[in-house]
């Protein structure tokens, strides 16, 4: 039956020769934010291009324009024999759960989403332990702060972003139990990912309350945070990709979320991809913080060794960083 | 006054406009280094040569029929309702509330209930701008477009704070109960098995849309109310002299218009997503304006124009998937069609009228 579908599908698109794929090329579907968002989706694109450059392979990608296209793109890629079909963003959880059963020979990957592995054995759900990476940059922030007040600017107010904030607050309190932590969200709808002006206003408001280190987890809005921090002489902390180079001397570090590695690994595994649930955390370098030529003089040796020790303790289980999404509460900060 | 034959007005002008838009689109595609002919055949192939392509084309068309009819009913009363987007968003909320909180035993009853809910919510959202226009003279274009933003913000608030399941990331409601799920074209025409219409979101709402076309035609051309609406649209002072209350007609026409826009919510919310999502109208409210202009405010025209735009949406998705034509250029193609068929109608009309006049003089 599935073979029949594939033949039918291939015959139907035979008209356009460019459309037919050689068997088992990977495909990548970006969320509505688009490919070049300087953040999450672009990290996925970078991972895919790195794979293509190193292996000489080819991949297909698509930017969506409407909600109904989520399922459509998944189905069309599956019908054409692409595998694995990789998606970015938590909004793909429901569409993949709807589609995966119809294409048992295709492997689907959702980054940040979650699909029940028992009901859909051909889906890989990749989650990141953002709270662990945020804890480490929280420690760096707590040490660097002279005022004892650090702050967080989040994009859209969703549990995922609160998870960043919660880990960050815990890290700051670990090095300075009296630290004051301010957390603000830019908005409650997707425009919050792309509103650097409002992000900049929030940053100024937080600085007037004494904050001198600001962590941004806000997609493209985060650029407004980093720029304002640089202009006003405070420290900023970047997110997802390494953003240290943006404002040298002001960006203290970046919390890394290696979406690019996740995409690279999935494409490298190809048809042999192991499905199920994967958690990318400190132990497998899925999250971390960025240390490079731009910021190595900004973080002193004692801080670094404390952070590395904490990283080891988190991996061994001695330090437990609270994950906001487990119970929707955070002991370290009020929202 | 001399006029063109009707067939030239309703068939020839849209066709020539489309052709011009197609030529310009081809130039744009060629300019970015892609093959226009290949792109065009890819669009036709993806949207019209496969049953699931038709499923998508008709799904988008269903949205545009509702919003197109909404714009044309208001337009018959010379009211330019550009708030279809907001009315559809609030209509979707009505659908979601119906489906989530009333335990329906069967989808037919659920469809009936959500139709009422969508129409009621959409109509109420249009009532406020209508009242402001009728009683205060606040211009309907300004108020309806501003109400789009209020609707979006309101839905955002409701989803994030009231309807979102605990722990969910996405600002969306819970999935509706199984009994409210509408049969898709695949369930209807392939019995839920087989590849016919597989995966396509078109559903029974399409037939609701066809029924709406017939009802709007009956309303506008076969009822007293429709006559009053058209009289008001042609000459408000004339209608007033004939004893037609402008206040009443503005309110009633806008209520019907809002209800039609609201009905779009059934297709997207109950038919496709089966839950309420933030982005539920997706610009169909604005496409409705182009559809009504192109369809000459007649239900048959609206139906045909909707299918054309459904084709452009679905064909555009195929282009984005299989070529390196960026999604922004697909918006450009859609915009060119709107520009030529709607806004720059006279570019084709004037020369054509002159040709017909010249022919008539010779004959």
XYZ file of C-alpha atoms in Angstrom:
698
model
C 0.000 0.000 0.000
C 2.699 2.471 1.015
C 4.779 1.462 -1.966
C 1.773 2.052 -4.183
C 1.313 5.491 -2.663
C 4.915 6.334 -3.317
C 4.690 5.259 -6.932
C 1.487 7.204 -7.402
C 2.993 10.222 -5.705
C 6.148 10.014 -7.786
C 4.191 9.568 -11.005
C 2.023 12.553 -10.234
C 4.955 14.883 -9.773
C 6.927 13.404 -12.655
C 5.872 16.468 -14.635
C 8.322 18.632 -12.775
C 11.632 16.841 -12.868
C 13.212 19.028 -10.210
C 10.648 17.765 -7.755
C 11.694 14.141 -7.598
C 14.206 13.289 -4.892
C 16.788 10.590 -4.804
C 15.796 8.155 -2.104
C 16.158 9.150 1.543
C 17.461 12.683 1.288
C 16.655 14.544 4.491
C 14.173 17.431 4.560
C 13.932 20.360 6.952
C 10.773 22.347 7.756
C 11.194 25.695 9.509
C 8.601 27.172 11.809
C 6.616 30.251 10.732
C 9.414 32.530 12.010
C 11.350 31.728 8.850
C 14.779 30.481 7.940
C 16.890 33.559 8.636
C 15.795 34.620 12.116
C 19.403 34.892 13.434
C 18.394 32.468 16.142
C 16.538 29.195 16.436
C 15.555 28.391 12.835
C 18.798 29.732 11.451
C 20.720 27.420 13.782
C 18.842 24.502 12.199
C 19.713 25.792 8.730
C 23.382 26.127 9.735
C 23.437 22.543 10.985
C 21.934 21.343 7.712
C 24.356 23.312 5.527
C 27.281 22.016 7.578
C 26.062 18.467 6.965
C 25.650 19.164 3.250
C 29.133 20.694 2.977
C 30.838 17.853 4.827
C 29.081 14.933 3.188
C 28.223 16.386 -0.216
C 24.627 15.367 0.451
C 21.550 17.328 -0.470
C 18.604 18.385 1.612
C 15.277 20.057 0.861
C 13.888 22.790 3.061
C 10.741 24.896 3.193
C 9.524 28.017 4.952
C 5.824 27.906 5.754
C 3.270 30.631 5.167
C 0.179 29.183 6.840
C -0.824 26.835 9.632
C -2.488 24.325 7.289
C 0.843 23.871 5.518
C 2.419 22.170 8.538
C 0.686 18.862 7.837
C 0.849 19.407 4.102
C 4.619 19.850 4.067
C 5.111 16.799 6.302
C 2.956 14.660 4.029
C 4.442 15.873 0.756
C 8.010 15.280 1.927
C 7.067 11.837 3.263
C 5.294 10.910 0.020
C 8.362 11.889 -1.978
C 10.545 9.553 0.058
C 12.445 12.098 2.121
C 13.703 10.753 5.429
C 14.278 11.951 8.071
C 11.868 14.890 7.904
C 13.130 17.368 10.522
C 10.968 20.150 11.985
C 11.810 23.071 14.261
C 9.496 24.471 16.915
C 7.009 23.061 19.411
C 4.015 23.790 17.147
C 4.824 20.688 15.104
C 3.902 18.239 17.880
C 0.238 17.886 16.900
C 0.754 17.813 13.087
C 3.461 15.132 13.365
C 1.287 13.027 15.673
C -1.487 13.247 13.043
C 0.732 12.380 10.081
C 3.381 9.934 11.293
C 1.074 6.896 11.413
C 0.337 7.168 7.673
C 4.027 6.969 6.721
C 5.593 4.228 8.858
C 8.713 4.048 6.648
C 9.517 7.733 7.058
C 11.294 9.054 10.115
C 10.173 12.359 11.583
C 12.126 14.569 13.961
C 10.629 17.319 16.101
C 13.000 19.736 17.778
C 11.395 21.292 20.896
C 8.138 19.397 20.296
C 7.004 16.197 21.952
C 5.259 13.252 20.286
C 4.299 10.116 22.230
C 6.937 7.504 21.228
C 4.625 4.557 21.995
C 1.898 5.755 19.649
C 4.332 6.863 16.927
C 7.454 4.668 16.856
C 8.879 6.481 13.806
C 9.215 9.875 15.508
C 12.224 11.289 17.313
C 11.410 14.051 19.807
C 14.438 16.132 20.711
C 14.207 18.249 23.849
C 16.877 20.469 25.340
C 17.703 20.945 29.013
C 17.715 24.717 28.669
C 17.512 25.127 32.434
C 20.967 23.558 32.878
C 22.688 25.889 30.435
C 20.786 28.829 31.883
C 21.977 27.860 35.383
C 25.596 28.142 34.257
C 25.168 31.570 32.648
C 23.198 32.568 35.771
C 26.277 31.772 37.839
C 28.468 33.845 35.539
C 25.942 36.694 35.762
C 25.796 36.489 39.558
C 29.586 36.708 39.800
C 29.883 39.547 37.297
C 27.151 41.690 38.828
C 28.394 44.511 41.054
C 24.950 45.684 42.119
C 23.744 42.250 43.136
C 20.786 42.562 40.761
C 20.561 40.576 37.528
C 17.652 40.342 35.115
C 16.022 38.269 32.402
C 14.144 39.363 29.264
C 12.022 36.605 27.738
C 10.281 36.568 24.372
C 6.824 35.068 24.388
C 5.487 34.100 27.808
C 5.384 30.309 27.406
C 6.562 27.608 29.804
C 9.654 26.986 27.639
C 10.915 30.533 28.200
C 10.094 30.409 31.901
C 12.317 27.331 32.000
C 15.238 29.497 30.837
C 14.413 32.178 33.411
C 14.069 29.717 36.255
C 17.439 28.056 35.611
C 19.095 31.451 35.245
C 17.688 32.682 38.563
C 18.805 29.535 40.362
C 22.325 29.871 38.988
C 22.572 33.508 40.069
C 21.337 32.637 43.566
C 23.825 29.776 43.812
C 26.778 32.196 43.760
C 25.021 35.067 45.541
C 22.122 33.951 47.769
C 21.068 37.593 48.250
C 20.918 38.299 44.516
C 17.829 40.125 43.334
C 16.406 38.770 40.094
C 14.014 40.623 37.798
C 12.244 38.669 35.047
C 10.072 40.219 32.326
C 8.425 38.851 29.209
C 8.044 40.899 26.043
C 4.589 39.628 25.127
C 2.148 36.774 24.897
C 1.974 36.274 21.131
C 4.511 35.314 18.447
C 5.317 38.963 17.598
C 7.244 38.976 20.882
C 10.028 37.042 19.130
C 10.647 39.958 16.826
C 10.225 43.144 18.838
C 13.707 44.491 19.658
C 12.299 47.940 20.491
C 10.136 46.697 23.325
C 12.986 44.432 24.442
C 15.204 47.493 24.649
C 12.617 49.376 26.747
C 12.329 46.456 29.157
C 16.121 46.358 29.448
C 16.245 50.045 30.348
C 13.472 49.569 32.912
C 15.376 46.686 34.494
C 18.581 48.697 34.596
C 16.803 51.525 36.368
C 15.918 48.954 39.020
C 19.613 48.229 39.486
C 20.261 45.336 37.133
C 23.684 45.290 35.515
C 23.649 41.859 33.810
C 20.761 41.051 31.460
C 20.065 37.625 29.947
C 17.923 37.642 26.799
C 15.991 34.563 25.663
C 13.805 36.221 23.082
C 14.732 35.190 19.540
C 15.365 38.211 17.333
C 14.107 40.556 20.088
C 17.180 39.613 22.097
C 19.292 41.776 19.765
C 17.549 44.813 21.299
C 18.560 43.657 24.776
C 22.198 43.131 23.845
C 22.419 46.453 22.038
C 20.876 48.409 24.915
C 23.136 46.697 27.435
C 26.148 47.623 25.277
C 24.984 51.245 24.881
C 24.297 51.733 28.583
C 27.436 50.021 29.862
C 25.873 46.878 31.268
C 26.549 43.235 30.471
C 24.285 41.265 28.148
C 24.031 37.493 27.774
C 23.056 35.999 24.420
C 21.054 32.858 23.681
C 20.756 29.804 21.385
C 23.668 30.618 19.064
C 27.003 32.112 20.125
C 26.264 35.856 20.103
C 29.492 36.944 21.844
C 30.786 38.616 18.679
C 27.847 41.025 18.429
C 29.046 43.556 21.030
C 32.580 42.613 22.110
C 33.282 43.718 25.656
C 29.624 43.858 26.557
C 28.244 40.415 25.770
C 29.394 38.455 28.805
C 28.648 35.040 27.324
C 25.904 33.177 25.435
C 23.734 30.304 26.571
C 24.147 27.754 23.809
C 21.372 25.513 22.599
C 22.887 23.346 19.916
C 19.969 23.043 17.504
C 22.552 22.946 14.731
C 24.154 19.826 16.232
C 20.756 18.175 16.622
C 19.972 18.740 12.938
C 23.480 17.713 11.898
C 23.291 14.479 13.906
C 19.833 13.593 12.608
C 20.897 14.156 8.991
C 24.108 12.171 9.491
C 22.188 9.220 10.889
C 19.879 9.354 7.858
C 17.657 6.313 7.483
C 19.259 4.613 10.504
C 18.114 7.387 12.821
C 17.112 6.078 16.231
C 13.670 7.293 17.155
C 12.128 7.864 20.555
C 12.884 10.711 22.931
C 16.281 12.384 23.118
C 17.291 14.903 25.721
C 20.176 17.169 24.829
C 21.712 18.379 28.071
C 25.076 19.277 29.578
C 26.301 15.679 29.556
C 26.037 15.363 25.778
C 26.865 19.019 25.103
C 23.402 19.845 23.827
C 23.447 22.982 25.983
C 26.265 25.018 27.470
C 27.821 28.472 27.477
C 30.093 30.164 24.974
C 33.710 30.983 25.801
C 35.783 32.397 22.966
C 38.230 35.145 22.062
C 35.602 37.822 22.617
C 34.858 37.076 26.254
C 37.743 35.045 27.678
C 39.152 38.105 29.458
C 35.746 39.087 30.865
C 35.240 36.000 33.019
C 37.896 35.488 35.720
C 39.531 32.176 36.457
C 37.773 31.555 39.796
C 34.359 32.030 38.231
C 35.208 29.713 35.363
C 36.414 26.934 37.615
C 33.303 27.288 39.807
C 31.102 27.080 36.699
C 32.915 24.029 35.367
C 32.633 22.376 38.782
C 28.909 23.118 38.849
C 28.552 21.685 35.335
C 30.158 18.491 36.579
C 27.860 18.414 39.597
C 24.783 18.894 37.429
C 25.837 15.993 35.203
C 26.553 13.771 38.203
C 23.263 14.761 39.803
C 24.737 16.515 42.844
C 23.179 19.816 41.829
C 19.589 19.540 40.735
C 18.402 22.415 38.562
C 14.663 22.862 38.758
C 12.856 22.359 35.436
C 9.928 24.773 35.269
C 7.988 22.700 32.745
C 7.773 19.708 35.091
C 5.415 21.349 37.588
C 4.918 24.920 36.314
C 6.542 26.431 39.390
C 9.854 28.092 40.046
C 11.378 28.332 43.512
C 13.962 30.942 42.536
C 11.983 33.705 40.843
C 8.486 35.168 40.676
C 6.901 35.854 37.296
C -25.463 55.349 -21.746
C -23.572 52.943 -23.959
C -22.225 49.925 -22.156
C -20.195 46.866 -22.926
C -21.995 43.558 -23.375
C -22.393 41.731 -20.056
C -20.187 38.805 -21.078
C -17.299 41.176 -21.711
C -17.766 42.728 -18.287
C -17.923 39.506 -16.287
C -15.684 37.198 -18.328
C -13.362 39.123 -20.596
C -12.127 41.766 -18.150
C -11.183 39.339 -15.355
C -9.517 37.031 -17.860
C -7.407 39.787 -19.406
C -6.507 41.099 -15.948
C -5.430 37.617 -14.900
C -3.357 37.247 -18.030
C -1.569 40.538 -17.328
C -0.891 39.463 -13.751
C 0.428 36.123 -15.007
C 2.756 37.813 -17.491
C 4.188 40.137 -14.848
C 4.583 37.220 -12.425
C 6.429 35.290 -15.116
C 8.773 38.237 -15.598
C 9.404 38.370 -11.840
C 10.135 34.633 -11.682
C 12.378 34.849 -14.725
C 14.212 37.815 -13.181
C 15.238 35.794 -10.125
C 16.585 33.070 -12.385
C 13.836 30.468 -12.322
C 11.900 29.027 -15.232
C 8.381 30.583 -15.269
C 6.861 27.782 -17.342
C 8.196 25.123 -15.011
C 6.907 27.082 -12.014
C 3.476 27.403 -13.595
C 3.204 23.715 -14.433
C 4.334 22.902 -10.900
C 1.522 25.051 -9.520
C -1.090 23.461 -11.773
C 0.264 20.015 -11.065
C 0.286 20.487 -7.311
C -3.047 22.241 -7.011
C -5.248 20.672 -9.690
C -3.774 17.386 -10.932
C -3.905 15.472 -7.643
C -6.917 14.835 -5.457
C -5.134 16.041 -2.332
C -4.140 19.186 -4.225
C -7.814 19.813 -4.939
C -8.466 19.108 -1.273
C -6.204 22.002 -0.326
C -7.423 24.284 -3.099
C -11.043 23.809 -2.014
C -10.114 24.151 1.648
C -8.621 27.600 1.043
C -11.479 28.411 -1.326
C -14.015 27.656 1.430
C -12.440 30.375 3.586
C -12.472 32.864 0.748
C -16.094 32.118 -0.212
C -17.260 33.070 3.284
C -15.198 36.232 3.563
C -15.874 37.144 -0.088
C -19.632 36.827 0.419
C -19.315 38.881 3.602
C -17.608 41.733 1.775
C -20.084 41.631 -1.120
C -23.234 41.688 1.053
C -21.941 44.770 2.857
C -20.859 46.257 -0.445
C -24.378 45.995 -1.869
C -25.315 48.489 0.847
C -22.236 50.600 -0.039
C -20.530 49.579 3.176
C -16.881 48.644 2.850
C -16.445 45.991 5.530
C -12.723 45.332 5.781
C -13.078 43.782 9.206
C -13.615 40.252 7.893
C -10.384 39.172 9.549
C -11.532 40.187 13.033
C -15.043 38.854 12.527
C -13.593 35.503 11.413
C -11.309 35.396 14.455
C -14.213 36.031 16.830
C -16.356 33.585 14.846
C -13.661 30.955 15.420
C -13.888 31.681 19.118
C -17.630 31.049 18.905
C -16.973 27.712 17.189
C -14.399 26.745 19.812
C -16.682 27.586 22.740
C -19.501 25.581 21.124
C -17.302 22.559 20.523
C -15.464 22.611 23.850
C -18.270 23.224 26.295
C -21.351 21.565 24.788
C -21.307 17.735 24.737
C -22.519 17.069 21.188
C -23.657 13.528 20.419
C -22.925 13.693 16.676
C -21.029 15.908 14.236
C -24.181 16.956 12.356
C -25.610 18.544 15.491
C -22.212 19.960 16.386
C -21.977 21.528 12.921
C -25.406 23.089 13.393
C -24.416 24.418 16.795
C -21.057 25.770 15.690
C -22.681 27.387 12.629
C -24.970 29.299 14.966
C -22.103 30.091 17.336
C -19.809 31.303 14.552
C -22.526 33.412 12.916
C -23.611 34.908 16.225
C -20.099 35.832 17.375
C -19.119 37.202 13.953
C -22.322 39.238 13.729
C -21.884 40.674 17.218
C -18.327 41.714 16.389
C -19.644 43.561 13.314
C -22.512 45.119 15.281
C -20.358 47.651 17.124
C -18.789 49.253 14.021
C -22.219 49.068 12.343
C -23.865 50.949 15.207
C -21.080 53.528 15.251
C -21.580 54.082 11.503
C -25.370 54.152 11.614
C -25.796 56.282 14.721
C -22.607 58.330 14.890
C -21.306 58.377 11.333
C -17.928 56.916 12.333
C -16.538 55.635 9.065
C -16.935 51.873 8.751
C -13.576 51.402 7.008
C -11.711 52.885 9.964
C -13.710 51.142 12.670
C -13.757 47.685 11.092
C -10.013 47.629 10.451
C -9.343 48.765 13.998
C -11.615 46.039 15.275
C -9.339 43.508 13.568
C -6.560 44.434 15.980
C -8.877 44.369 18.970
C -10.105 40.915 17.918
C -6.544 39.598 17.582
C -5.543 40.961 20.988
C -8.729 39.654 22.581
C -8.284 36.144 21.141
C -4.680 36.207 22.302
C -5.795 37.021 25.842
C -8.482 34.323 25.852
C -6.128 31.650 24.511
C -3.171 32.423 26.753
C -5.089 32.981 29.966
C -8.325 31.024 29.719
C -8.399 28.270 27.089
C -4.798 27.025 27.023
C -4.369 23.600 28.663
C -1.985 23.619 31.657
C 1.640 23.147 30.646
C 1.046 23.600 26.919
C 3.566 25.814 25.139
C 1.427 26.919 22.292
C -1.290 29.560 22.673
C -4.018 27.189 21.488
C -7.077 25.589 23.050
C -7.386 21.909 23.877
C -8.348 19.605 21.004
C -12.118 19.381 20.476
C -13.888 16.141 21.467
C -14.062 13.453 18.762
C -17.805 13.810 18.272
C -17.359 17.331 16.907
C -14.781 16.411 14.236
C -16.182 17.139 10.788
C -15.856 14.547 8.021
C -13.170 15.475 5.501
C -13.461 14.931 1.757
C -11.510 11.723 2.283
C -14.162 10.429 4.709
C -16.922 11.428 2.301
C -15.528 10.323 -1.053
C -13.125 7.538 -0.100
C -14.826 6.184 2.998
C -11.853 7.149 5.171
C -9.647 4.619 3.338
C -7.627 4.883 0.142
C -5.535 7.720 -1.156
C -8.296 9.916 -2.579
C -8.041 13.338 -0.868
C -5.637 11.850 1.664
C -4.332 14.403 4.109
C -6.235 17.250 2.551
C -8.112 19.507 4.945
C -11.195 20.151 2.762
C -14.297 19.112 4.682
C -18.081 19.369 4.747
C -17.799 23.094 5.459
C -17.290 23.492 1.703
C -20.941 22.504 1.219
C -21.977 24.971 3.907
C -20.129 27.582 1.853
C -21.998 26.547 -1.320
C -25.275 26.807 0.590
C -24.229 30.259 1.766
C -23.686 31.264 -1.887
C -27.242 30.235 -2.773
C -28.717 31.920 0.297
C -26.872 35.172 -0.389
C -28.111 35.135 -3.989
C -31.703 34.590 -2.759
C -31.295 37.310 -0.150
C -29.892 39.976 -2.444
C -31.992 39.383 -5.564
C -35.140 37.619 -4.387
C -36.172 39.201 -1.067
C -37.540 42.539 0.063
C -34.610 43.009 2.411
C -32.168 42.410 -0.441
C -33.994 44.996 -2.530
C -33.751 47.481 0.320
C -30.037 46.759 0.744
C -29.427 47.338 -2.966
C -31.546 50.498 -2.979
C -29.554 51.873 -0.056
C -26.345 51.020 -1.890
C -27.395 52.696 -5.125
C -28.800 55.847 -3.603
C -29.166 56.462 0.080
C -31.351 59.537 -0.372
C -33.556 57.675 -2.866
C -33.954 54.790 -0.462
C -34.758 57.154 2.381
C -37.414 58.832 0.230
C -38.915 55.410 -0.437
C -39.259 54.846 3.290
C -36.226 52.630 3.838
C -34.460 53.354 7.111
C -30.702 53.734 6.503
C -30.040 52.983 10.181
C -31.802 49.642 9.943
C -30.173 48.656 6.635
C -26.654 49.495 7.840
C -27.131 47.421 10.980
C -28.773 44.468 9.204
C -26.318 44.382 6.294
C -23.346 44.473 8.657
C -24.842 41.778 10.889
C -25.223 39.477 7.870
C -21.746 40.377 6.669
C -20.202 39.704 10.078
C -22.076 36.417 10.397
C -20.730 35.250 7.002
C -17.168 36.130 7.983
C -17.634 34.383 11.287
C -18.717 31.196 9.497
C -15.200 30.932 8.115
C -14.220 29.845 11.627
C -15.970 26.492 11.154
C -13.680 25.545 8.284
C -10.383 26.438 9.951
C -11.143 25.719 13.585
C -13.546 22.783 13.572
C -12.719 21.394 10.139
C -8.933 21.584 9.964
C -7.127 22.279 13.243
C -9.822 20.738 15.484
C -8.709 23.208 18.144
C -8.596 26.997 18.329
C -5.225 28.418 17.309
C -4.029 31.994 17.546
C -3.531 32.396 13.833
C -7.009 31.195 12.922
C -7.983 33.682 10.176
C -4.619 33.794 8.377
C -5.419 36.789 6.220
C -8.493 35.266 4.576
C -10.513 38.297 5.705
C -8.430 40.506 3.463
C -8.364 38.060 0.545
C -12.178 38.243 0.799
C -12.027 41.863 -0.388
C -10.117 40.883 -3.510
C -12.447 37.943 -4.077
C -15.543 40.163 -3.839
C -14.065 42.774 -6.183
C -13.054 40.158 -8.704
C -16.365 38.313 -8.418
C -18.299 41.537 -9.051
C -20.136 41.015 -5.726
C -22.123 38.150 -7.227
C -22.133 34.761 -5.442
C -21.147 32.900 -8.619
C -18.292 35.306 -9.212
C -17.225 35.013 -5.581
C -17.223 31.216 -5.863
C -15.050 31.234 -8.982
C -12.682 33.879 -7.642
C -12.359 31.914 -4.382
C -11.323 28.807 -6.261
C -8.772 30.870 -8.190
C -7.279 32.183 -4.956
C -7.400 28.702 -3.442
C -5.370 27.586 -6.451
C -2.869 30.408 -5.912
C -2.471 29.499 -2.227
C -2.041 25.791 -2.823
C 0.089 26.248 -5.956
C 2.184 28.724 -4.011
C 2.800 26.138 -1.303
C 3.995 23.703 -3.980
C 6.359 26.314 -5.392
C 7.801 26.972 -1.945
C 8.341 23.273 -1.442
C 9.934 22.193 -4.693
C 11.714 25.243 -6.084
C 14.041 27.811 -4.632
C 11.490 30.533 -5.320
C 11.269 32.239 -1.905
C 7.924 32.456 -0.154
C 7.996 36.246 -0.432
C 7.790 36.012 -4.234
C 4.677 33.885 -3.956
C 3.067 36.718 -2.019
C 4.144 39.018 -4.858
C 2.323 36.810 -7.384
C -0.827 36.828 -5.259
C -0.544 40.590 -4.860
C -0.233 41.074 -8.630
C -3.463 39.149 -9.163
C -5.230 41.276 -6.552
C -3.762 44.441 -8.018
C -4.897 43.734 -11.562
C -8.281 42.174 -10.853
C -9.257 44.479 -8.027
C -7.445 47.754 -7.706
C -6.450 48.464 -11.311
C -9.600 47.206 -12.950
C -9.845 50.350 -15.087
C -6.519 49.722 -16.816
C -8.232 46.915 -18.694
C -11.742 48.351 -18.644
C -11.125 51.684 -20.368
C -9.312 50.433 -23.466
C -11.727 47.530 -23.777
C -14.743 49.828 -23.513
C -13.273 52.018 -26.237
C -12.782 48.979 -28.466
C -16.381 47.905 -27.986
C -17.673 51.446 -28.603
C -15.661 51.653 -31.805
C -16.976 48.287 -32.974
C -20.530 49.354 -32.206
C -20.211 52.559 -34.235
C -18.916 50.635 -37.218
C -21.678 48.052 -36.873
